[in-house]
Amino acid sequence: MAKICITWVAVLAIAALAAQAQTAQPATHHWAIVVHGGAGVIERATMKPETEAAYRASMKQATEAGAKVLDSGGSSLDAIEATIHVLEDDPLFNAGRGAVFTAEGKNELDAAIMDGSNLKAGAVAGVTRTRHPISLARAVMDKSPHVMLVGAGADSFAASVGLEQVDPSYFFTERRWQSLVRQLKKEGRPIPPRPAGAPPAPPAPVAEIEPPDAHKYGTVGVVALDRQGNIAAGTSTGGTQAKQWGRVGDSPIIGAGTYASNQSCAVSATGTGEYFIRLGIAREVCNLVYFKGMPLQQAADQVIHKELDAIHGDGGIIAITPDGQLAWSFNTPGMYRAKLSEGGKLEIGIYNDEP
Ligand code: ASP
């Protein structure tokens, strides 16, 4: 009797496995992820070893957060959100907490996300209360009929879909504040009052962890390929320090700082946004791949080292294709960057003399 039962259990288990194999999506793609943490005048000679170590550790932590999602079969969009959450929470980066200040002493945050499988996209600009702007961009894509929301309206939409809201002082960091004050003084512009809710000013200036102006960028971005073969791109930023008049850069502009299409590639950019908007950089890279059949790295280099150079723009991009090509290209002395493919080794770079 016992023998018959065991046989039946075995038969049922085999049948269940066979059914699962029929319904499960074949995992035909090896996942991959590329991350940037901003480009700028980031040079070995002026970088303190402990600062460099902190950036490398943060890039590793963020990339691994996305890789974990992809490795468990999650979508490229989910991987991007998970990676950017880590970077938005990390005060080292100019996104979420740790964002640069506007000339009026505010943190105004921009973000965008795009799904290469269906060309859906979501973007926000000038957000001041939503803890994770990348999740708000995702909600605009998934839960609204729109592509882009700005300012207080975007924050109120975030609250309406249950995204965490914070007091604007949550984004305050002493280092960014003092960096703003230094820049405004140098340029002879008025210094705004210390923001409400910020901790009391320390008696002495906080140590600069980078040389002045080294890191006026610091935007974060991710491109990812999941096991289903879908690519996506996401970018989050505080924009440029001391920006005025509701200025918005390229990061939340679909086609400029962020773009993804399974037909070609996914791109996230960082740099002086005005140039990236004028060239429609992210879409430009994908057009070279799509219309000219260029390998991804060649397309990335063509856009950064020829087209961006030609108009004296500065910055860089990361990119990925559905067939697993990964690329980065930048014309600044450095760009915080990392990449990892399924079964491969994590590569992290900062300076332009690294691979
Ligand atoms: N591209 C961003 C902007 O112009 C800034 C950056 O990448 O750091 O807003």
XYZ file of C-alpha atoms and ligand atoms in Angstrom:
364
model
C 0.000 0.000 0.000
C 2.736 2.420 1.027
C 4.590 1.587 -2.187
C 1.532 2.445 -4.328
C 1.136 5.815 -2.524
C 4.777 6.747 -3.104
C 4.436 5.831 -6.781
C 1.360 8.052 -7.095
C 3.088 10.958 -5.365
C 5.980 10.615 -7.797
C 3.626 10.506 -10.809
C 1.779 13.622 -9.610
C 5.039 15.481 -8.957
C 6.314 14.700 -12.467
C 2.994 15.818 -13.978
C 3.141 19.085 -12.010
C 6.687 19.774 -13.173
C 5.739 19.052 -16.771
C 2.778 21.462 -16.556
C 5.009 24.146 -15.067
C 7.584 23.697 -17.806
C 4.857 24.219 -20.404
C 3.530 27.452 -18.891
C 6.809 29.028 -17.683
C 8.382 31.652 -19.974
C 11.590 30.297 -21.431
C 14.495 32.210 -19.903
C 16.250 32.954 -23.165
C 18.249 36.008 -22.114
C 21.087 36.559 -19.731
C 20.261 39.587 -17.595
C 22.568 42.606 -17.402
C 22.658 45.995 -15.721
C 24.673 49.209 -16.115
C 24.577 52.012 -13.530
C 25.941 55.568 -13.435
C 26.286 57.938 -10.511
C 27.062 61.133 -12.402
C 29.872 62.539 -14.523
C 32.150 65.494 -13.893
C 35.602 66.688 -12.958
C 36.355 63.594 -10.917
C 40.127 63.074 -10.875
C 42.424 60.638 -9.143
C 44.857 63.374 -8.094
C 42.258 65.223 -6.055
C 40.129 62.308 -4.810
C 40.622 61.268 -1.182
C 41.016 57.493 -0.797
C 38.137 57.286 1.685
C 35.841 59.211 -0.669
C 36.744 56.944 -3.540
C 36.121 53.880 -1.378
C 32.731 55.247 -0.310
C 31.648 55.818 -3.919
C 32.822 52.383 -5.008
C 30.980 50.757 -2.105
C 27.762 52.643 -2.911
C 27.949 51.781 -6.609
C 28.449 48.122 -5.668
C 25.524 48.109 -3.252
C 23.196 49.766 -5.767
C 24.194 47.544 -8.686
C 23.790 44.431 -6.578
C 20.309 45.536 -5.523
C 19.261 45.644 -9.187
C 21.115 42.440 -10.033
C 19.246 40.622 -7.283
C 15.910 41.561 -8.854
C 17.058 40.461 -12.307
C 18.583 37.236 -11.022
C 15.323 36.221 -9.418
C 13.522 36.734 -12.735
C 12.269 40.264 -12.028
C 11.673 42.831 -14.770
C 14.186 45.418 -15.956
C 11.794 48.135 -14.673
C 11.753 46.626 -11.166
C 15.542 46.317 -11.212
C 15.897 49.969 -12.179
C 13.580 51.092 -9.396
C 15.399 48.960 -6.799
C 18.814 50.254 -7.867
C 17.757 53.886 -7.970
C 16.090 53.654 -4.539
C 19.493 52.824 -3.062
C 21.093 55.789 -4.829
C 18.230 58.200 -4.028
C 18.605 57.312 -0.334
C 22.390 57.694 -0.445
C 23.510 61.279 0.309
C 26.616 60.851 -1.868
C 24.533 61.208 -5.020
C 22.657 64.127 -6.507
C 19.292 62.360 -6.446
C 16.688 62.143 -3.689
C 18.429 62.786 -0.339
C 21.694 64.577 -1.115
C 20.363 66.438 -4.152
C 21.892 69.796 -5.035
C 20.086 73.021 -4.109
C 18.478 75.579 -6.369
C 19.575 79.216 -6.082
C 16.558 79.690 -3.796
C 17.807 76.983 -1.450
C 15.367 74.237 -2.452
C 15.754 70.662 -3.636
C 13.760 70.213 -6.853
C 13.922 66.668 -8.130
C 13.487 65.241 -11.633
C 13.188 61.608 -12.762
C 12.103 59.461 -15.691
C 11.647 55.802 -16.537
C 10.959 54.101 -19.866
C 9.890 50.565 -20.770
C 11.604 49.377 -23.956
C 9.052 46.610 -24.521
C 6.142 48.954 -25.250
C 7.595 52.494 -25.338
C 5.618 53.488 -22.259
C 7.282 56.202 -20.210
C 6.778 58.283 -17.077
C 8.559 61.435 -15.940
C 8.414 64.086 -13.226
C 10.131 67.437 -12.741
C 10.447 69.882 -9.863
C 9.215 67.452 -7.218
C 9.903 68.509 -3.601
C 8.064 66.072 -1.350
C 8.250 62.577 -2.804
C 10.996 60.465 -1.238
C 11.636 58.357 -4.356
C 11.110 60.373 -7.542
C 11.891 57.303 -9.683
C 8.869 55.517 -8.206
C 6.771 58.563 -8.949
C 7.945 58.461 -12.582
C 6.979 54.775 -12.621
C 3.547 55.600 -11.181
C 3.002 58.277 -13.840
C 3.707 55.586 -16.440
C 1.670 52.815 -14.809
C -1.179 54.652 -13.113
C -1.871 57.858 -15.029
C -2.824 58.569 -18.633
C 0.127 61.011 -18.877
C 3.854 60.872 -19.512
C 5.092 63.894 -17.551
C 3.934 65.719 -14.409
C 5.599 68.720 -12.764
C 5.811 70.478 -9.400
C 3.177 70.369 -6.687
C 0.743 68.505 -8.942
C 3.244 65.684 -9.351
C 3.711 65.447 -5.581
C -0.024 65.389 -4.980
C -0.417 62.611 -7.552
C 2.354 60.737 -5.667
C 0.429 61.101 -2.408
C -2.787 59.958 -4.114
C -1.165 56.699 -5.225
C 0.348 56.109 -1.783
C 3.994 56.980 -2.450
C 5.953 58.082 0.620
C 5.858 61.832 1.182
C 8.492 63.641 3.238
C 9.110 67.160 4.501
C 11.319 68.964 1.960
C 14.045 69.188 4.640
C 14.446 65.397 4.346
C 16.531 66.011 1.202
C 18.851 68.508 2.965
C 22.525 67.651 3.387
C 25.082 70.013 4.921
C 27.641 69.232 2.252
C 25.335 70.262 -0.602
C 24.191 73.349 1.287
C 27.721 74.579 1.837
C 28.558 73.813 -1.766
C 25.640 76.030 -2.870
C 26.711 78.835 -0.534
C 30.285 78.663 -1.875
C 29.103 78.819 -5.483
C 26.703 81.721 -4.881
C 29.378 83.685 -2.977
C 31.901 83.097 -5.733
C 29.414 84.332 -8.328
C 28.336 87.305 -6.171
C 24.730 86.104 -6.055
C 22.434 86.412 -3.014
C 22.543 83.597 -0.439
C 19.075 82.287 0.451
C 18.144 81.638 4.105
C 18.999 78.227 5.495
C 16.004 75.998 4.673
C 13.281 75.491 7.289
C 13.644 72.163 9.051
C 17.364 71.851 8.297
C 19.563 70.932 11.261
C 21.355 73.868 12.925
C 24.467 75.053 11.072
C 27.625 73.341 12.304
C 30.198 75.658 13.952
C 32.806 74.970 11.218
C 32.291 74.224 7.532
C 31.970 70.487 6.821
C 35.009 69.016 5.115
C 34.639 68.974 1.372
C 34.735 65.424 0.231
C 35.543 66.486 -3.309
C 37.326 69.466 -4.795
C 35.053 72.478 -5.459
C 32.964 72.046 -8.604
C 34.118 68.438 -8.963
C 30.701 67.062 -8.736
C 28.157 69.554 -9.757
C 26.467 66.685 -11.593
C 25.889 63.420 -9.724
C 22.683 62.335 -11.349
C 22.014 58.616 -11.132
C 20.813 56.332 -13.908
C 20.330 52.675 -14.710
C 19.753 50.618 -17.851
C 18.842 46.959 -17.535
C 18.044 43.834 -19.568
C 15.894 41.153 -17.966
C 15.574 37.430 -18.644
C 12.524 38.067 -20.816
C 14.719 40.132 -23.124
C 13.157 43.485 -22.220
C 15.299 46.556 -21.717
C 14.453 49.731 -19.788
C 16.096 52.969 -18.646
C 15.679 55.187 -15.598
C 17.284 58.430 -14.401
C 16.915 60.500 -11.210
C 18.505 63.834 -10.322
C 18.436 67.059 -8.366
C 19.513 68.795 -11.587
C 22.315 71.347 -11.605
C 23.399 73.278 -8.521
C 22.068 76.846 -8.166
C 19.561 76.351 -10.987
C 16.921 79.070 -11.289
C 13.483 79.851 -12.623
C 12.133 76.310 -12.563
C 14.957 75.068 -14.794
C 14.589 71.419 -15.867
C 17.442 69.429 -17.405
C 17.544 66.429 -19.690
C 17.045 63.653 -17.119
C 13.219 63.643 -17.192
C 12.991 64.477 -20.900
C 12.204 61.291 -22.811
C 14.674 60.999 -25.691
C 17.194 63.387 -24.119
C 18.345 61.986 -20.772
C 16.324 58.773 -20.770
C 15.128 56.459 -23.557
C 14.416 52.764 -24.119
C 13.181 50.685 -27.036
C 13.559 46.933 -27.509
C 14.090 47.746 -31.201
C 17.409 49.420 -30.480
C 18.714 50.267 -27.016
C 18.160 51.848 -23.609
C 20.140 54.909 -22.482
C 20.499 57.034 -19.348
C 22.552 60.228 -19.465
C 24.322 62.590 -17.093
C 25.947 65.938 -17.731
C 24.974 69.515 -18.499
C 21.386 68.834 -19.448
C 20.945 71.731 -21.839
C 23.314 70.118 -24.373
C 21.694 66.711 -23.950
C 18.261 68.171 -24.646
C 19.488 70.005 -27.735
C 20.976 66.814 -29.182
C 18.212 64.481 -27.993
C 21.142 62.343 -26.918
C 19.469 59.178 -25.624
C 17.302 58.801 -28.718
C 20.212 59.778 -30.960
C 22.281 56.827 -29.700
C 19.360 54.454 -30.280
C 18.770 55.885 -33.764
C 22.366 55.129 -34.736
C 21.871 51.559 -33.542
C 18.483 51.202 -35.268
C 18.971 53.019 -38.571
C 22.706 52.548 -39.103
C 23.085 49.170 -37.432
C 26.022 50.498 -35.379
C 27.412 48.428 -32.532
C 26.284 50.041 -29.264
C 29.712 51.234 -28.100
C 30.406 52.860 -31.457
C 27.038 54.659 -31.369
C 27.657 55.847 -27.798
C 31.146 57.134 -28.652
C 29.944 58.827 -31.821
C 27.316 60.790 -29.905
C 29.520 61.713 -26.922
C 32.910 62.234 -28.556
C 31.725 63.736 -31.839
C 28.265 65.293 -31.491
C 28.428 66.401 -27.833
C 32.044 67.562 -28.179
C 31.104 69.563 -31.270
C 28.711 71.751 -29.284
C 31.078 71.860 -26.259
C 28.732 69.861 -24.044
C 29.991 67.711 -21.194
C 28.829 64.478 -19.620
C 28.248 60.848 -20.425
C 25.837 57.977 -20.972
C 25.314 54.328 -20.159
C 23.506 52.040 -22.618
C 22.326 48.478 -23.199
C 20.776 46.445 -26.048
C 18.370 43.495 -25.906
C 21.177 41.259 -27.251
C 23.299 42.100 -24.221
C 25.714 44.748 -25.515
C 26.698 47.114 -22.700
C 28.343 50.495 -23.184
C 29.384 53.675 -21.464
C 30.962 56.764 -22.888
C 31.816 60.164 -21.350
C 33.926 63.193 -22.214
C 34.489 64.371 -18.625
C 37.515 63.332 -16.520
C 35.329 60.876 -14.631
C 31.954 59.176 -14.338
C 30.860 56.929 -11.475
C 29.804 53.737 -13.216
C 29.259 50.007 -12.783
C 28.172 47.064 -14.881
C 27.310 43.453 -14.289
C 26.047 40.674 -16.573
C 24.605 37.357 -15.474
C 27.462 35.015 -14.610
C 30.015 37.828 -15.003
C 32.105 39.962 -12.663
C 31.042 43.344 -11.303
C 33.062 46.140 -12.910
C 33.197 49.548 -11.249
C 34.929 52.594 -12.717
C 35.392 56.224 -11.761
C 38.217 57.795 -13.808
C 38.653 58.015 -17.564
C 41.794 55.871 -17.521
C 39.835 52.839 -16.294
C 38.243 50.361 -18.739
N 21.786 66.068 -16.491
C 21.364 66.652 -15.246
C 20.672 67.951 -15.516
O 21.124 68.675 -16.370
C 22.476 66.892 -14.309
C 23.415 65.747 -14.116
O 23.470 64.853 -14.919
O 24.118 65.742 -13.127
O 19.750 68.271 -14.808
